[in-house]
PDB file of C-alpha atoms in Angstrom:
ATOM      1  CA  UNK A  27     112.025 124.075 110.681  1.00  0.00           C
ATOM      2  CA  UNK A  28     109.143 122.186 109.058  1.00  0.00           C
ATOM      3  CA  UNK A  29     111.622 120.169 107.010  1.00  0.00           C
ATOM      4  CA  UNK A  30     113.585 119.130 110.110  1.00  0.00           C
ATOM      5  CA  UNK A  31     110.361 118.301 111.971  1.00  0.00           C
ATOM      6  CA  UNK A  32     109.304 116.071 109.073  1.00  0.00           C
ATOM      7  CA  UNK A  33     112.635 114.231 109.187  1.00  0.00           C
ATOM      8  CA  UNK A  34     112.339 113.738 112.947  1.00  0.00           C
ATOM      9  CA  UNK A  35     108.771 112.482 112.462  1.00  0.00           C
ATOM     10  CA  UNK A  36     109.880 109.994 109.800  1.00  0.00           C
ATOM     11  CA  UNK A  37     112.701 108.683 111.957  1.00  0.00           C
ATOM     12  CA  UNK A  38     110.326 108.457 114.921  1.00  0.00           C
ATOM     13  CA  UNK A  39     107.801 106.483 112.886  1.00  0.00           C
ATOM     14  CA  UNK A  40     110.476 103.938 112.021  1.00  0.00           C
ATOM     15  CA  UNK A  41     110.754 103.179 115.752  1.00  0.00           C
ATOM     16  CA  UNK A  42     107.189 101.840 115.655  1.00  0.00           C
ATOM     17  CA  UNK A  43     108.345  98.874 113.566  1.00  0.00           C
ATOM     18  CA  UNK A  44     110.681  95.977 114.239  1.00  0.00           C
ATOM     19  CA  UNK A  45     113.189  95.599 115.796  1.00  0.00           C
ATOM     20  CA  UNK A  46     112.268  98.422 118.229  1.00  0.00           C
ATOM     21  CA  UNK A  47     108.459  97.948 117.970  1.00  0.00           C
ATOM     22  CA  UNK A  48     107.610 101.004 120.052  1.00  0.00           C
ATOM     23  CA  UNK A  49     104.142 101.104 118.486  1.00  0.00           C
ATOM     24  CA  UNK A  50     102.702 103.978 120.488  1.00  0.00           C
ATOM     25  CA  UNK A  51     105.108 106.447 118.929  1.00  0.00           C
ATOM     26  CA  UNK A  52     103.327 106.062 115.584  1.00  0.00           C
ATOM     27  CA  UNK A  53     100.530 108.349 116.774  1.00  0.00           C
ATOM     28  CA  UNK A  54     102.996 111.039 117.772  1.00  0.00           C
ATOM     29  CA  UNK A  55     105.328 110.622 114.791  1.00  0.00           C
ATOM     30  CA  UNK A  56     102.658 111.669 112.296  1.00  0.00           C
ATOM     31  CA  UNK A  57     102.099 115.044 113.973  1.00  0.00           C
ATOM     32  CA  UNK A  58     105.134 116.760 112.353  1.00  0.00           C
ATOM     33  CA  UNK A  59     104.049 115.530 108.925  1.00  0.00           C
ATOM     34  CA  UNK A  60     100.528 116.894 109.130  1.00  0.00           C
ATOM     35  CA  UNK A  61     101.667 120.044 110.928  1.00  0.00           C
ATOM     36  CA  UNK A  62     104.070 120.647 108.055  1.00  0.00           C
ATOM     37  CA  UNK A  63     101.341 120.083 105.494  1.00  0.00           C
ATOM     38  CA  UNK A  64      99.047 122.509 107.320  1.00  0.00           C
ATOM     39  CA  UNK A  65     101.769 125.183 107.338  1.00  0.00           C
ATOM     40  CA  UNK A  66     102.861 124.603 103.726  1.00  0.00           C
ATOM     41  CA  UNK A  67     102.895 127.616 101.419  1.00  0.00           C
ATOM     42  CA  UNK A  68     102.124 125.529  98.353  1.00  0.00           C
ATOM     43  CA  UNK A  69     101.947 122.071  96.822  1.00  0.00           C
ATOM     44  CA  UNK A  70     105.717 121.917  96.245  1.00  0.00           C
ATOM     45  CA  UNK A  71     106.363 122.776  99.870  1.00  0.00           C
ATOM     46  CA  UNK A  72     103.977 120.002 100.948  1.00  0.00           C
ATOM     47  CA  UNK A  73     105.731 117.615  98.563  1.00  0.00           C
ATOM     48  CA  UNK A  74     109.140 118.430 100.086  1.00  0.00           C
ATOM     49  CA  UNK A  75     107.802 117.911 103.593  1.00  0.00           C
ATOM     50  CA  UNK A  76     106.189 114.597 102.625  1.00  0.00           C
ATOM     51  CA  UNK A  77     109.355 113.519 100.828  1.00  0.00           C
ATOM     52  CA  UNK A  78     111.536 114.420 103.816  1.00  0.00           C
ATOM     53  CA  UNK A  79     109.236 112.464 106.120  1.00  0.00           C
ATOM     54  CA  UNK A  80     109.133 109.480 103.773  1.00  0.00           C
ATOM     55  CA  UNK A  81     112.845 109.523 103.001  1.00  0.00           C
ATOM     56  CA  UNK A  82     113.756 109.504 106.689  1.00  0.00           C
ATOM     57  CA  UNK A  83     111.220 106.796 107.468  1.00  0.00           C
ATOM     58  CA  UNK A  84     112.148 104.512 104.592  1.00  0.00           C
ATOM     59  CA  UNK A  85     115.884 105.061 105.005  1.00  0.00           C
ATOM     60  CA  UNK A  86     115.638 103.791 108.569  1.00  0.00           C
ATOM     61  CA  UNK A  87     113.142 101.052 107.691  1.00  0.00           C
ATOM     62  CA  UNK A  88     114.594  99.353 104.618  1.00  0.00           C
ATOM     63  CA  UNK A  89     118.258  99.227 105.533  1.00  0.00           C
ATOM     64  CA  UNK A  90     117.934  95.453 105.711  1.00  0.00           C
ATOM     65  CA  UNK A  91     117.243  95.277 101.950  1.00  0.00           C
ATOM     66  CA  UNK A  92     120.864  96.082 101.145  1.00  0.00           C
ATOM     67  CA  UNK A  93     122.018  93.242 103.417  1.00  0.00           C
ATOM     68  CA  UNK A  94     119.775  90.821 101.528  1.00  0.00           C
ATOM     69  CA  UNK A  95     121.029  92.024  98.145  1.00  0.00           C
ATOM     70  CA  UNK A  96     124.647  91.879  99.320  1.00  0.00           C
ATOM     71  CA  UNK A  97     124.314  88.419 100.881  1.00  0.00           C
ATOM     72  CA  UNK A  98     122.261  86.630  98.229  1.00  0.00           C
ATOM     73  CA  UNK A  99     123.409  88.145  94.946  1.00  0.00           C
ATOM     74  CA  UNK A 100     126.633  88.739  93.092  1.00  0.00           C
ATOM     75  CA  UNK A 101     125.962  92.421  92.535  1.00  0.00           C
ATOM     76  CA  UNK A 102     128.790  94.827  93.249  1.00  0.00           C
ATOM     77  CA  UNK A 103     128.455  97.268  96.139  1.00  0.00           C
ATOM     78  CA  UNK A 104     127.432 100.257  94.011  1.00  0.00           C
ATOM     79  CA  UNK A 105     124.820  98.290  92.069  1.00  0.00           C
ATOM     80  CA  UNK A 106     123.221  97.009  95.268  1.00  0.00           C
ATOM     81  CA  UNK A 107     123.316 100.441  96.884  1.00  0.00           C
ATOM     82  CA  UNK A 108     121.878 101.946  93.701  1.00  0.00           C
ATOM     83  CA  UNK A 109     118.969  99.508  93.717  1.00  0.00           C
ATOM     84  CA  UNK A 110     118.212 100.293  97.339  1.00  0.00           C
ATOM     85  CA  UNK A 111     118.405 104.018  96.582  1.00  0.00           C
ATOM     86  CA  UNK A 112     115.957 103.625  93.673  1.00  0.00           C
ATOM     87  CA  UNK A 113     113.576 101.722  95.949  1.00  0.00           C
ATOM     88  CA  UNK A 114     113.971 104.462  98.548  1.00  0.00           C
ATOM     89  CA  UNK A 115     113.091 107.145  95.988  1.00  0.00           C
ATOM     90  CA  UNK A 116     110.064 105.204  94.774  1.00  0.00           C
ATOM     91  CA  UNK A 117     108.709 104.723  98.278  1.00  0.00           C
ATOM     92  CA  UNK A 118     109.422 108.365  99.108  1.00  0.00           C
ATOM     93  CA  UNK A 119     107.410 109.470  96.070  1.00  0.00           C
ATOM     94  CA  UNK A 120     104.306 107.854  97.541  1.00  0.00           C
ATOM     95  CA  UNK A 121     104.725 109.800 100.788  1.00  0.00           C
ATOM     96  CA  UNK A 122     105.171 113.010  98.809  1.00  0.00           C
ATOM     97  CA  UNK A 123     101.971 112.128  96.943  1.00  0.00           C
ATOM     98  CA  UNK A 124     100.078 111.718 100.207  1.00  0.00           C
ATOM     99  CA  UNK A 125     101.375 115.102 101.368  1.00  0.00           C
ATOM    100  CA  UNK A 126     100.397 116.885  98.155  1.00  0.00           C
ATOM    101  CA  UNK A 127      96.934 115.344  98.006  1.00  0.00           C
ATOM    102  CA  UNK A 128      96.428 116.157 101.692  1.00  0.00           C
ATOM    103  CA  UNK A 129      97.548 119.725 101.001  1.00  0.00           C
ATOM    104  CA  UNK A 130      94.890 120.153  98.311  1.00  0.00           C
ATOM    105  CA  UNK A 131      92.188 118.642 100.509  1.00  0.00           C
ATOM    106  CA  UNK A 132      93.197 120.927 103.391  1.00  0.00           C
ATOM    107  CA  UNK A 133      93.294 123.906 101.031  1.00  0.00           C
ATOM    108  CA  UNK A 134      89.756 123.105  99.916  1.00  0.00           C
ATOM    109  CA  UNK A 135      88.204 122.217 103.293  1.00  0.00           C
ATOM    110  CA  UNK A 136      90.483 123.959 105.772  1.00  0.00           C
ATOM    111  CA  UNK A 137      91.864 122.133 108.824  1.00  0.00           C
ATOM    112  CA  UNK A 138      88.814 119.842 108.718  1.00  0.00           C
ATOM    113  CA  UNK A 139      90.453 118.327 105.652  1.00  0.00           C
ATOM    114  CA  UNK A 140      92.859 116.571 108.015  1.00  0.00           C
ATOM    115  CA  UNK A 141      90.047 114.119 108.711  1.00  0.00           C
ATOM    116  CA  UNK A 142      90.357 112.950 105.096  1.00  0.00           C
ATOM    117  CA  UNK A 143      94.130 112.463 105.350  1.00  0.00           C
ATOM    118  CA  UNK A 144      93.834 108.855 106.612  1.00  0.00           C
ATOM    119  CA  UNK A 145      91.617 108.042 103.626  1.00  0.00           C
ATOM    120  CA  UNK A 146      94.242 109.461 101.284  1.00  0.00           C
ATOM    121  CA  UNK A 147      97.005 107.589 103.094  1.00  0.00           C
ATOM    122  CA  UNK A 148      95.146 104.291 102.749  1.00  0.00           C
ATOM    123  CA  UNK A 149      94.428 105.006  99.077  1.00  0.00           C
ATOM    124  CA  UNK A 150      98.124 105.533  98.405  1.00  0.00           C
ATOM    125  CA  UNK A 151      98.973 102.378 100.361  1.00  0.00           C
ATOM    126  CA  UNK A 152      96.481 100.475  98.207  1.00  0.00           C
ATOM    127  CA  UNK A 153      98.102 101.792  95.034  1.00  0.00           C
ATOM    128  CA  UNK A 154     101.556 100.982  96.433  1.00  0.00           C
ATOM    129  CA  UNK A 155     100.461  97.452  97.287  1.00  0.00           C
ATOM    130  CA  UNK A 156      98.893  96.501  93.968  1.00  0.00           C
ATOM    131  CA  UNK A 157     100.734  98.614  91.415  1.00  0.00           C
ATOM    132  CA  UNK A 158     104.311  98.784  92.616  1.00  0.00           C
TER     133      UNK A 158
END
């Protein structure tokens, strides 16, 4: 159930970006992710929930990358799809990292640790921006 909720949350978050741009859903879409982290039985469970959320979000959000690779390069279909899949896995790993670090903060501080989750999210975004 938590896994499915995370996938629905990730797909919902993708609606906050172009071309749909339903920005208000972003506040609601994060609820399944953090609910799943709160209910996780361990760090691996939190990682799976974060990865499911991230995979669903990025799958819906970066579909245009394959079109760019297909249109502007001579790569065969499988090579282009493989590159997009590798990018998808890399981006998903960051979301799993946010989930695991949030899990440990919540484990240490209880539900109040959720207030530190945005700080962790921004820290991972910073790392993604400058080191990826």
